mmCIF file of C-alpha atoms in Angstrom:
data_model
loop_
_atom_site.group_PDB
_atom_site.id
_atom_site.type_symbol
_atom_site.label_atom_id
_atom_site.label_comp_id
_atom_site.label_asym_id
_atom_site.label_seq_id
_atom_site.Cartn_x
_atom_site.Cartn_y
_atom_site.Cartn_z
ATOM 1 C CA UNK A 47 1.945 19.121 1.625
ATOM 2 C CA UNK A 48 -1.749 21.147 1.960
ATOM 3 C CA UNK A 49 -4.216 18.787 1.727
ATOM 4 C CA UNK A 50 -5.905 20.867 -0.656
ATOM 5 C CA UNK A 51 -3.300 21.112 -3.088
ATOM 6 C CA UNK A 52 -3.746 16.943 -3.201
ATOM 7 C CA UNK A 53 -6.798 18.113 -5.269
ATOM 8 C CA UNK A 54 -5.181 20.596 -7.469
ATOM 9 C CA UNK A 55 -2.656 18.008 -8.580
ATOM 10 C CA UNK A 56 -2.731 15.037 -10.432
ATOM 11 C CA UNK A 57 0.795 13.323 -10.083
ATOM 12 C CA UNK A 58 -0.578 10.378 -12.989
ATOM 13 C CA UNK A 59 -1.484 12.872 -15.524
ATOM 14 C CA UNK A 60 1.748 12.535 -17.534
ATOM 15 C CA UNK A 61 1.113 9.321 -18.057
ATOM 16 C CA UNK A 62 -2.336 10.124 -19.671
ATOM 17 C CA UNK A 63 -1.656 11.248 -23.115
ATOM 18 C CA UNK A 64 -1.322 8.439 -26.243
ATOM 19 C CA UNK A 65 2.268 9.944 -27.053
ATOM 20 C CA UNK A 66 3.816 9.602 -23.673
ATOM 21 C CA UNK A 67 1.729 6.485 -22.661
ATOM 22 C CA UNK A 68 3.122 4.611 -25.938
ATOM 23 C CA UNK A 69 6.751 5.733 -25.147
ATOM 24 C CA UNK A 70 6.736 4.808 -21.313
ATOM 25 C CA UNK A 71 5.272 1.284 -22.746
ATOM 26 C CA UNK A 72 7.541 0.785 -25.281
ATOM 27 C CA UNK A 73 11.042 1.545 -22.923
ATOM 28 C CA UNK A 74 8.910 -0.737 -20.397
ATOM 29 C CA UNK A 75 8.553 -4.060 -22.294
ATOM 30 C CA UNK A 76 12.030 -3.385 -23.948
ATOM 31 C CA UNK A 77 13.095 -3.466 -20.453
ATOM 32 C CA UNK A 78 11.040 -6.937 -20.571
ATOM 33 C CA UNK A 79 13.162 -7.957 -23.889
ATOM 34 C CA UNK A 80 9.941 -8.265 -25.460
ATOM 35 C CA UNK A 81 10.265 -8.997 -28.810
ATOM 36 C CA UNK A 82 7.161 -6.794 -29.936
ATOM 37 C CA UNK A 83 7.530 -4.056 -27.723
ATOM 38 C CA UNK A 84 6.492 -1.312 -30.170
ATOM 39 C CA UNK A 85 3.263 -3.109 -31.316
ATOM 40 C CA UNK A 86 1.773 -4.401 -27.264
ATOM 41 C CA UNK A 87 2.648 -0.858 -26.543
ATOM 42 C CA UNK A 88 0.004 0.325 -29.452
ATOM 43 C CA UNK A 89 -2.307 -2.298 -28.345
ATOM 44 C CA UNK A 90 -1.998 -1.854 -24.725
ATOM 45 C CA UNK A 91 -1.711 2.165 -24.912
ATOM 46 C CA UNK A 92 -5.751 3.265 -24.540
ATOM 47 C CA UNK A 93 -6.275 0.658 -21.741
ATOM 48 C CA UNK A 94 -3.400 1.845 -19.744
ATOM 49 C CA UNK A 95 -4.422 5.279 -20.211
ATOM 50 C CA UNK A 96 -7.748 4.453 -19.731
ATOM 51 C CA UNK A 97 -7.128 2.591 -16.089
ATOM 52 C CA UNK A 98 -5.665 5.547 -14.744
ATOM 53 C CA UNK A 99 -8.066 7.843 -15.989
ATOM 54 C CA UNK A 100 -11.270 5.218 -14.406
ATOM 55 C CA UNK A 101 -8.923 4.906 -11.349
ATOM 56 C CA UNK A 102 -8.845 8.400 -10.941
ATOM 57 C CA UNK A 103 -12.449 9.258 -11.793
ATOM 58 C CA UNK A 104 -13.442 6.797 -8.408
ATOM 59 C CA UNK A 105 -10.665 8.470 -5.873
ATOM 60 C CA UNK A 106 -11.955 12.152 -6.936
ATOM 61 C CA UNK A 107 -15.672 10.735 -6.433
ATOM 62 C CA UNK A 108 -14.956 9.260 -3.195
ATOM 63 C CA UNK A 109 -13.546 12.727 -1.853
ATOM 64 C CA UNK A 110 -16.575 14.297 -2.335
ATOM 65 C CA UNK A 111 -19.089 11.134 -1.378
ATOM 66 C CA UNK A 112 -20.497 10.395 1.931
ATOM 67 C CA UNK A 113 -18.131 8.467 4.171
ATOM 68 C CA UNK A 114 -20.591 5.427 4.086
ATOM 69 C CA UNK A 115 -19.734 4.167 0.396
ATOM 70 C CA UNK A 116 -15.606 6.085 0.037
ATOM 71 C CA UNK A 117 -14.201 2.125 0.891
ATOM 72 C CA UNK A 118 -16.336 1.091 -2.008
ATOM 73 C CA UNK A 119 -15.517 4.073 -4.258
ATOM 74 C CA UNK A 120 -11.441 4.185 -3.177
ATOM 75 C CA UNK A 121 -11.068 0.116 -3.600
ATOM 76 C CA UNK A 122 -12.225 0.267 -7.160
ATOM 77 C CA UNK A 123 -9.806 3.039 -7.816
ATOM 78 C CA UNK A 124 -7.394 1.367 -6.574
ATOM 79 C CA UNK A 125 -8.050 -1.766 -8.422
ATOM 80 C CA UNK A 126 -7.978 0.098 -11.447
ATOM 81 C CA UNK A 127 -4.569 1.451 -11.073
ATOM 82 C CA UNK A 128 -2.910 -1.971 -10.334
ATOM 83 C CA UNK A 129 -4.635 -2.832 -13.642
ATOM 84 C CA UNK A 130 -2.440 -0.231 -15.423
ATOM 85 C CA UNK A 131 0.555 -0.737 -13.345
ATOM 86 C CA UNK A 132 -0.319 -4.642 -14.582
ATOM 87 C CA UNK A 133 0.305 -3.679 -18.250
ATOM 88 C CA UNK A 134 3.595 -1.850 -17.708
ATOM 89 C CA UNK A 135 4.498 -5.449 -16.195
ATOM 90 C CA UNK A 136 2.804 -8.025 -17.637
ATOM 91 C CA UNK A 137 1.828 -6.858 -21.647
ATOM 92 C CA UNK A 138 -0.771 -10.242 -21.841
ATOM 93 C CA UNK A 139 -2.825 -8.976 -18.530
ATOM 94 C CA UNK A 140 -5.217 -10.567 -18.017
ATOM 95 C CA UNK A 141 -3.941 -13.422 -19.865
ATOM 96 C CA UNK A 142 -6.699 -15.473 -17.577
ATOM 97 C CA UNK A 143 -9.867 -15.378 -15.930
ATOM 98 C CA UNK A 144 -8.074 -16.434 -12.682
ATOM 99 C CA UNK A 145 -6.365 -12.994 -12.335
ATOM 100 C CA UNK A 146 -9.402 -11.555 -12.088
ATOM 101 C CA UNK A 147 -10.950 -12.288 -8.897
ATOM 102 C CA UNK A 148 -10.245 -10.254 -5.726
ATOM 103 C CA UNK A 149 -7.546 -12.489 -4.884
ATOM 104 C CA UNK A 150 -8.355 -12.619 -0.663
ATOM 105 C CA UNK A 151 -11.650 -13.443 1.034
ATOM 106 C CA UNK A 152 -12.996 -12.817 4.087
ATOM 107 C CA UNK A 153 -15.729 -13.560 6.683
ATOM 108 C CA UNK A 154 -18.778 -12.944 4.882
ATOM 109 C CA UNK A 155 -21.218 -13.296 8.492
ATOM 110 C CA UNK A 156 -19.184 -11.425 11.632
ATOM 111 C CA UNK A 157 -19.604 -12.915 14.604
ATOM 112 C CA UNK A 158 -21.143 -10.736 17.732
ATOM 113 C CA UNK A 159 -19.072 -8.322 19.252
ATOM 114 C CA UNK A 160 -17.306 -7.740 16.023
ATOM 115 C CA UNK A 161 -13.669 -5.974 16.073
ATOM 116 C CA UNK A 162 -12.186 -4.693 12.904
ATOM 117 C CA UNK A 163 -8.639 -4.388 14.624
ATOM 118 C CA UNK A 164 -8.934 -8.243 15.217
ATOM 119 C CA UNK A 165 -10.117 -9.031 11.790
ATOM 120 C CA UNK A 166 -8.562 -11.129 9.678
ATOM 121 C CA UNK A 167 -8.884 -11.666 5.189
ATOM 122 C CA UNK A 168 -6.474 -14.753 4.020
ATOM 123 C CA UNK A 169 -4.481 -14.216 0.772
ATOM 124 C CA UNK A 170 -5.988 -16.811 -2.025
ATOM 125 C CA UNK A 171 -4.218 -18.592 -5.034
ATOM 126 C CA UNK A 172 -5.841 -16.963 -7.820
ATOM 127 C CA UNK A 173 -7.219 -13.319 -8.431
ATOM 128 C CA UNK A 174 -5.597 -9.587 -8.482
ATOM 129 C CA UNK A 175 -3.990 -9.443 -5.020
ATOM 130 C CA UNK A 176 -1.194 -12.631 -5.965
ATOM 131 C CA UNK A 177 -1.179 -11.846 -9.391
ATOM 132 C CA UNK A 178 -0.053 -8.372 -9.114
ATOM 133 C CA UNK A 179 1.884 -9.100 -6.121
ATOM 134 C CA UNK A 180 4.107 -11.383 -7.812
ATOM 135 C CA UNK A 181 4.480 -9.140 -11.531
ATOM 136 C CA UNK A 182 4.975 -5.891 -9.913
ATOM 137 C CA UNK A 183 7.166 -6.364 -6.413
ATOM 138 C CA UNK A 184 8.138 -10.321 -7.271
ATOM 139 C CA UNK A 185 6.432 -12.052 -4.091
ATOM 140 C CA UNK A 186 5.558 -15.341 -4.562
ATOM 141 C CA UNK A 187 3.915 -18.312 -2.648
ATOM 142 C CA UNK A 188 1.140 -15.691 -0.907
ATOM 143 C CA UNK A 189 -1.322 -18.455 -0.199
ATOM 144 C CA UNK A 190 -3.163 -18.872 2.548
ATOM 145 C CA UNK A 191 -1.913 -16.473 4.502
ATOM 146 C CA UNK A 192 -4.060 -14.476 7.144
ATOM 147 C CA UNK A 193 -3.444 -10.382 7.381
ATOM 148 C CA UNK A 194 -4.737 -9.054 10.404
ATOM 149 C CA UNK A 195 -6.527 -5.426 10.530
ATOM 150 C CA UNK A 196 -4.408 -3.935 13.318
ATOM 151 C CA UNK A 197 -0.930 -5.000 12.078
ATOM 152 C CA UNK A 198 -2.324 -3.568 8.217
ATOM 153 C CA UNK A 199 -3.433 -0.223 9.598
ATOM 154 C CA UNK A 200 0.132 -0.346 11.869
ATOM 155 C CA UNK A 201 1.947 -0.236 8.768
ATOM 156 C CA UNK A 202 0.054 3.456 8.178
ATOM 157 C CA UNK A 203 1.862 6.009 9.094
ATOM 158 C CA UNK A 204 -0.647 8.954 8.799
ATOM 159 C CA UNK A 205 -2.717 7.022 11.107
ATOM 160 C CA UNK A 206 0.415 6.493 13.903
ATOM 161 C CA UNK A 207 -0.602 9.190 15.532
ATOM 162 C CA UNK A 208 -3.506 7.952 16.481
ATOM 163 C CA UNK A 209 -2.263 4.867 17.955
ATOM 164 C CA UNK A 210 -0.180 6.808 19.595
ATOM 165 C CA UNK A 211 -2.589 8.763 21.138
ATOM 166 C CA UNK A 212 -5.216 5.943 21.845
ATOM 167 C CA UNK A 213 -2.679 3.492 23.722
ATOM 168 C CA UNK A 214 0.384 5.640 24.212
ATOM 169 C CA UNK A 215 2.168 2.892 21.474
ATOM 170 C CA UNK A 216 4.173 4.847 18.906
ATOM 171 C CA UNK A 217 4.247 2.114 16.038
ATOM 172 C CA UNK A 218 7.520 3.827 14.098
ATOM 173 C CA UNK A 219 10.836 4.930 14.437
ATOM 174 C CA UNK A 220 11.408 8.523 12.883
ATOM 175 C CA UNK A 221 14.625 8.212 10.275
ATOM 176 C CA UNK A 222 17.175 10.693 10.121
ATOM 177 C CA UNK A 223 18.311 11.243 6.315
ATOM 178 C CA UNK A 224 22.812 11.471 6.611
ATOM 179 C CA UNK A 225 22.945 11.346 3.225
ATOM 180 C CA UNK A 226 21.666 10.356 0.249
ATOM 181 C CA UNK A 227 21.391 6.560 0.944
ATOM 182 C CA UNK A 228 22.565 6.635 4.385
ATOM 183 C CA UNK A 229 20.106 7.190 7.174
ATOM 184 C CA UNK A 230 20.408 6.851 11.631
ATOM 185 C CA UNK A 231 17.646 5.080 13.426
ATOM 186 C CA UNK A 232 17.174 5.047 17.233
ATOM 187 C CA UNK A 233 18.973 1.853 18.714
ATOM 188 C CA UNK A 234 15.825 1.352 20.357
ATOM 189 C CA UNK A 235 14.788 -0.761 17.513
ATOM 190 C CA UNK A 236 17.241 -3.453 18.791
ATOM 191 C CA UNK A 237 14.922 -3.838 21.881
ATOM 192 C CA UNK A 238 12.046 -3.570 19.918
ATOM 193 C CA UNK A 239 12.879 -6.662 17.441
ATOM 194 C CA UNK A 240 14.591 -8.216 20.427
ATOM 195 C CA UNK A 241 17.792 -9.099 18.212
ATOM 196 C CA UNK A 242 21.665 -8.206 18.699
ATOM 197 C CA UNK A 243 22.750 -5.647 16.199
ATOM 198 C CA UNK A 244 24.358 -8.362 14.045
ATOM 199 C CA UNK A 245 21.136 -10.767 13.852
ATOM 200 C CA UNK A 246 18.993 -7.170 13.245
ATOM 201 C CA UNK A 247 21.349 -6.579 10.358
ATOM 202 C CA UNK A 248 21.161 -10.223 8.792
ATOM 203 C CA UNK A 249 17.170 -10.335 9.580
ATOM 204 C CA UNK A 250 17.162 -7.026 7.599
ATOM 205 C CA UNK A 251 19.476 -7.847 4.937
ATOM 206 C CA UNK A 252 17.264 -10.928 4.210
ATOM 207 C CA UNK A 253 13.809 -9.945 4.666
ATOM 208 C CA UNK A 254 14.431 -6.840 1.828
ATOM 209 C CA UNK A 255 17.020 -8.775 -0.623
ATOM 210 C CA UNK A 256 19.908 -6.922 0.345
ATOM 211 C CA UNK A 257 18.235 -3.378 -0.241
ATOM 212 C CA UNK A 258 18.518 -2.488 4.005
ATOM 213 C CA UNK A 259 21.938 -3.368 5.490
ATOM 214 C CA UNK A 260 23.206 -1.863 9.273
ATOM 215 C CA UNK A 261 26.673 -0.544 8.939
ATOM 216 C CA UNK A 262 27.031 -0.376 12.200
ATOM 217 C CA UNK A 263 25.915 1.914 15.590
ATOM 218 C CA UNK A 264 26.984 5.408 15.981
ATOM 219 C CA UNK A 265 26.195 6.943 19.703
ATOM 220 C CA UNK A 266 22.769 4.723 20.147
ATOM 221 C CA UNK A 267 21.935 5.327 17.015
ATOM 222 C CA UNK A 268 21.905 2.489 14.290
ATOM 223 C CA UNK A 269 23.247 3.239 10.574
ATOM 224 C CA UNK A 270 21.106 2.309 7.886
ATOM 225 C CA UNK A 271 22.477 1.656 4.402
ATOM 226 C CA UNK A 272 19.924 1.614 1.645
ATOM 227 C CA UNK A 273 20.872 1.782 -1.682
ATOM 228 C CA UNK A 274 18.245 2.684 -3.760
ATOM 229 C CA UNK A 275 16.704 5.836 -3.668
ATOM 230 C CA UNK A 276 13.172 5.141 -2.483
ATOM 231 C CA UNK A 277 13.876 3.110 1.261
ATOM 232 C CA UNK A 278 11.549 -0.554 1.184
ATOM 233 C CA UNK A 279 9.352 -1.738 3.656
ATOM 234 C CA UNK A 280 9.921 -1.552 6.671
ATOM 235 C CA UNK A 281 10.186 1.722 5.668
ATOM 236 C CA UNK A 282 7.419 4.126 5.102
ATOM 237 C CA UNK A 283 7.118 7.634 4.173
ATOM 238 C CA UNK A 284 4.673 10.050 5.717
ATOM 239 C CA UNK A 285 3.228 11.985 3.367
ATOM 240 C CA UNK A 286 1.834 14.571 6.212
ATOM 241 C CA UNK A 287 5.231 14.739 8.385
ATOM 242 C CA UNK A 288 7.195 14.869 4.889
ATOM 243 C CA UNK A 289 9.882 12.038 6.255
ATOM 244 C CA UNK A 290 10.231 8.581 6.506
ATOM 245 C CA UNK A 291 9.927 6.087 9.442
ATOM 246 C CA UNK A 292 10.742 2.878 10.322
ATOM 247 C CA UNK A 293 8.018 0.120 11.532
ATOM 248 C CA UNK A 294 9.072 -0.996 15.181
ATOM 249 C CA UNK A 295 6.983 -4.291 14.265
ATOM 250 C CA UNK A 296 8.389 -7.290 12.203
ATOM 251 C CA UNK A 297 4.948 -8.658 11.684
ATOM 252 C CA UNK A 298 4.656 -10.124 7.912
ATOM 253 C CA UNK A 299 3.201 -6.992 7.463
ATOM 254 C CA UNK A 300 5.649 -4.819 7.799
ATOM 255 C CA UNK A 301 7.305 -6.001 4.874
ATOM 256 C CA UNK A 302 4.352 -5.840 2.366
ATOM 257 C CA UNK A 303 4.718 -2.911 -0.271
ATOM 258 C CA UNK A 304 3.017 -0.512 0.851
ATOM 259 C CA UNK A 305 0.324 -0.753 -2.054
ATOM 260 C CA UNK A 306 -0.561 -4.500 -0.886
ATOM 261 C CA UNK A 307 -1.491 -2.720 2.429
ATOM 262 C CA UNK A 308 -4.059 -0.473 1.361
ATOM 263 C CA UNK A 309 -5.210 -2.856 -1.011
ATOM 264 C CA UNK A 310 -5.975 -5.064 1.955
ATOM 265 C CA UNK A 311 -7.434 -3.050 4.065
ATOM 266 C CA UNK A 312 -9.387 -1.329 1.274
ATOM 267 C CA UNK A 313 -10.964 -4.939 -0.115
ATOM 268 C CA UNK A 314 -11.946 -5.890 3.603
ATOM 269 C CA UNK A 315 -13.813 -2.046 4.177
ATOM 270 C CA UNK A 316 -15.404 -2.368 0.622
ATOM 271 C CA UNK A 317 -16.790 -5.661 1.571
ATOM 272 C CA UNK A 318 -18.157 -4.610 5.395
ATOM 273 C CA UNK A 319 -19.477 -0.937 3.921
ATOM 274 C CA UNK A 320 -21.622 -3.600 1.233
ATOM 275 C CA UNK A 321 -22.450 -6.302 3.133
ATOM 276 C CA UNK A 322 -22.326 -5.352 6.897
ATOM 277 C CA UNK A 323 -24.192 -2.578 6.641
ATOM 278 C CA UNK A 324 -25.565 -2.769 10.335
ATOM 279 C CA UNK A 325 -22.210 -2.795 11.618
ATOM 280 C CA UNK A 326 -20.716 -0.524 9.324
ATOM 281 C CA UNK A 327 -23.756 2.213 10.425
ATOM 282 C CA UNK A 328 -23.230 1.633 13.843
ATOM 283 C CA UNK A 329 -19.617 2.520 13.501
ATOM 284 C CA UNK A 330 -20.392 5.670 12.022
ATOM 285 C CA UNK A 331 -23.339 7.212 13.088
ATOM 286 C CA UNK A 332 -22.159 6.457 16.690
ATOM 287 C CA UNK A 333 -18.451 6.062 16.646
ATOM 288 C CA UNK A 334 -18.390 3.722 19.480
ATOM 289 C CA UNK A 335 -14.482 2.794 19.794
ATOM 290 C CA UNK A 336 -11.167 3.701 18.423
ATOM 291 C CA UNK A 337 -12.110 2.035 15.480
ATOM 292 C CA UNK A 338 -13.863 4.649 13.822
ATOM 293 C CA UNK A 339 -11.069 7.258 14.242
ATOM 294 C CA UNK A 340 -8.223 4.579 12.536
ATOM 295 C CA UNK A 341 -11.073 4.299 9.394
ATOM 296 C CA UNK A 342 -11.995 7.665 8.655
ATOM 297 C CA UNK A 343 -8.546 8.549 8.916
ATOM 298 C CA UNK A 344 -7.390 5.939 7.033
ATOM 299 C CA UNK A 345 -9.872 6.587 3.932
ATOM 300 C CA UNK A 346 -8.776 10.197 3.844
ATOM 301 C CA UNK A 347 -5.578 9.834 3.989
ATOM 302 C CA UNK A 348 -5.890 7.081 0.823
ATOM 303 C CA UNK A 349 -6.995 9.613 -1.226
ATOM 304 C CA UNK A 350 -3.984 11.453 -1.577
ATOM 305 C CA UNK A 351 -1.579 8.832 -0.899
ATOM 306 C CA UNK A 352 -2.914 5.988 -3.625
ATOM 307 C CA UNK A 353 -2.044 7.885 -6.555
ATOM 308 C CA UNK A 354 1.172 8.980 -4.683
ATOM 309 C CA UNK A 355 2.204 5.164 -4.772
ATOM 310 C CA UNK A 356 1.176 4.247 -7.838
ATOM 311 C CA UNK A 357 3.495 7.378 -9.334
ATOM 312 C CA UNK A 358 6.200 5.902 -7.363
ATOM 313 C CA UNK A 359 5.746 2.376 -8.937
ATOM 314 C CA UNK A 360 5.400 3.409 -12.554
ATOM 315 C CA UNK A 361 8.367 6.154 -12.030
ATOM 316 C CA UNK A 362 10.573 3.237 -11.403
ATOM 317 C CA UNK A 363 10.002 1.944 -14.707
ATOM 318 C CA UNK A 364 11.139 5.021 -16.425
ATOM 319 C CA UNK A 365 14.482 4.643 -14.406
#
């Protein structure tokens, strides 16, 4: 799709009205069996509405803001949009103060000779990133954890091509649609996981809950059977290319939602464009290393994509 036309349209609008907002509510928290769906749909309606309105306010500010302060601008957007895909979810949110926090931390001091690609922010037990995790994809026990840069910005495919071009490493496999939930993948991938077609199938079938299964291979090409309509991680659609690919890395990573991606990578940029601000000027002003191309790229392409996602999320809810 023109990038310009990602102006033009607003795929959350719909949801922006009191009449619709209150009916997508209600069906969502009968869907819940909540008991009082029709009144936390009333009481919920204006902050729902108002989340995505707030979230989109910051993305169409950081379009037209100096590249300096769009990490800052884009996180907060995208922290308000969880917050209203939250309430479709969870009708108490935030039922605590503990949901509140960022929910990861990093380094605040970097060391000399600081990478981004080698960075790393570690998941934490409270605050937005578990709670919203768990309530809107059901992924528990995120603890602890340390998410590296690279393999994050990997999982992007509007930015492959830039890997690719960098270090000659293509990080997905292109996916050829058969049919509606039938798609062929380049056998390749065996190699690239380092597993028999069998074990590939099983790994699959386990790290998605059944939603990826391999039929079997059909001239070096493997069969993919996905049965719901939108394909899970390790899938990922390109919203440039208009298709969907296939990570060729089984890092943890390539298994997060795509929205726990960006929401990564977004919380670690906010934090270096506000409190590394040496670093961060260096980077841009100068554009040292292959860094700076992944960013800016990255940042532009999360303008159009966020609200893109969050559609996608709160569309399944009206299925």
């Amino acid at each position: 799709m023109n990038s310009q036309l990602f102006h033009q349209i607003d795929p959350l609008l719909p949801y922006q009205n009191t009449e619709d907002a209150k009916k997508f509510l209600q069906a969502s928290y009968r869907s819940l069996a909540l008991s009082n769906a029709e009144e936390a749909a009333y009481h919920n309606c204006a902050r729902f509405i108002y989340s995505l309105e707030h979230g989109s306010v910051f993305l169409r500010q950081s379009a037209q803001s100096p590249l300096s302060i769009q990490p800052v601008l884009i996180f907060y957007g995208l922290s308000h949009y969880i917050k209203a895909c939250l309430l479709t979810v969870d009708p108490a949110y935030p039922a605590t103060v503990h949901v509140l926090a960022h929910g990861l931390s990093t380094r605040k001091r970097k060391k000399q000779n600081y990478s981004f690609l080698k960075d790393e922010v570690r998941t934490q037990r409270n605050g937005l990133f578990g709670h919203f995790s768990e309530k809107m994809f059901h992924m528990e026990h995120l603890e602890g954890f340390k998410l590296n840069m690279n393999d994050l910005l990997m999982q992007i495919p509007e930015v492959a091509h830039i890997f690719s071009f960098q270090a000659a490493e293509r990080p997905f496999h292109s996916l050829q649609q058969v049919s509606s939930s039938v798609y062929h993948l380049p056998a390749q991938l065996l190699d690239d996981y380092q597993m028999t077609e069998n074990r590939l199938s099983d790994f699959l079938e386990q790290k998605t809950n059944g939603k990826i299964t391999i039929e079997t291979s059909h001239k070096n090409k493997l069969v993919l059977k996905v049965p719901d309509e939108t394909p899970p991680a390790p899938c990922r659609f390109d919203i440039a290319a208009n298709q969907w690919f296939f990570s060729r890395r089984k890092t943890p990573e390539a298994f997060y939602p795509e929205l726990l991606v960006y929401y990564t990578l977004l919380y670690n940029l906010s934090m270096i464009a506000r409190y590394e601000t040496e670093w961060w000027y260096e980077l841009l002003k100068h554009a040292p290393g292959k860094e700076f191309s992944l960013i800016k790229q990255f940042l532009h392409i999360s303008q159009y994509k966020i609200p893109l996602l969050i559609e996608q999320f709160l569309d399944k809810g009206r299925s």
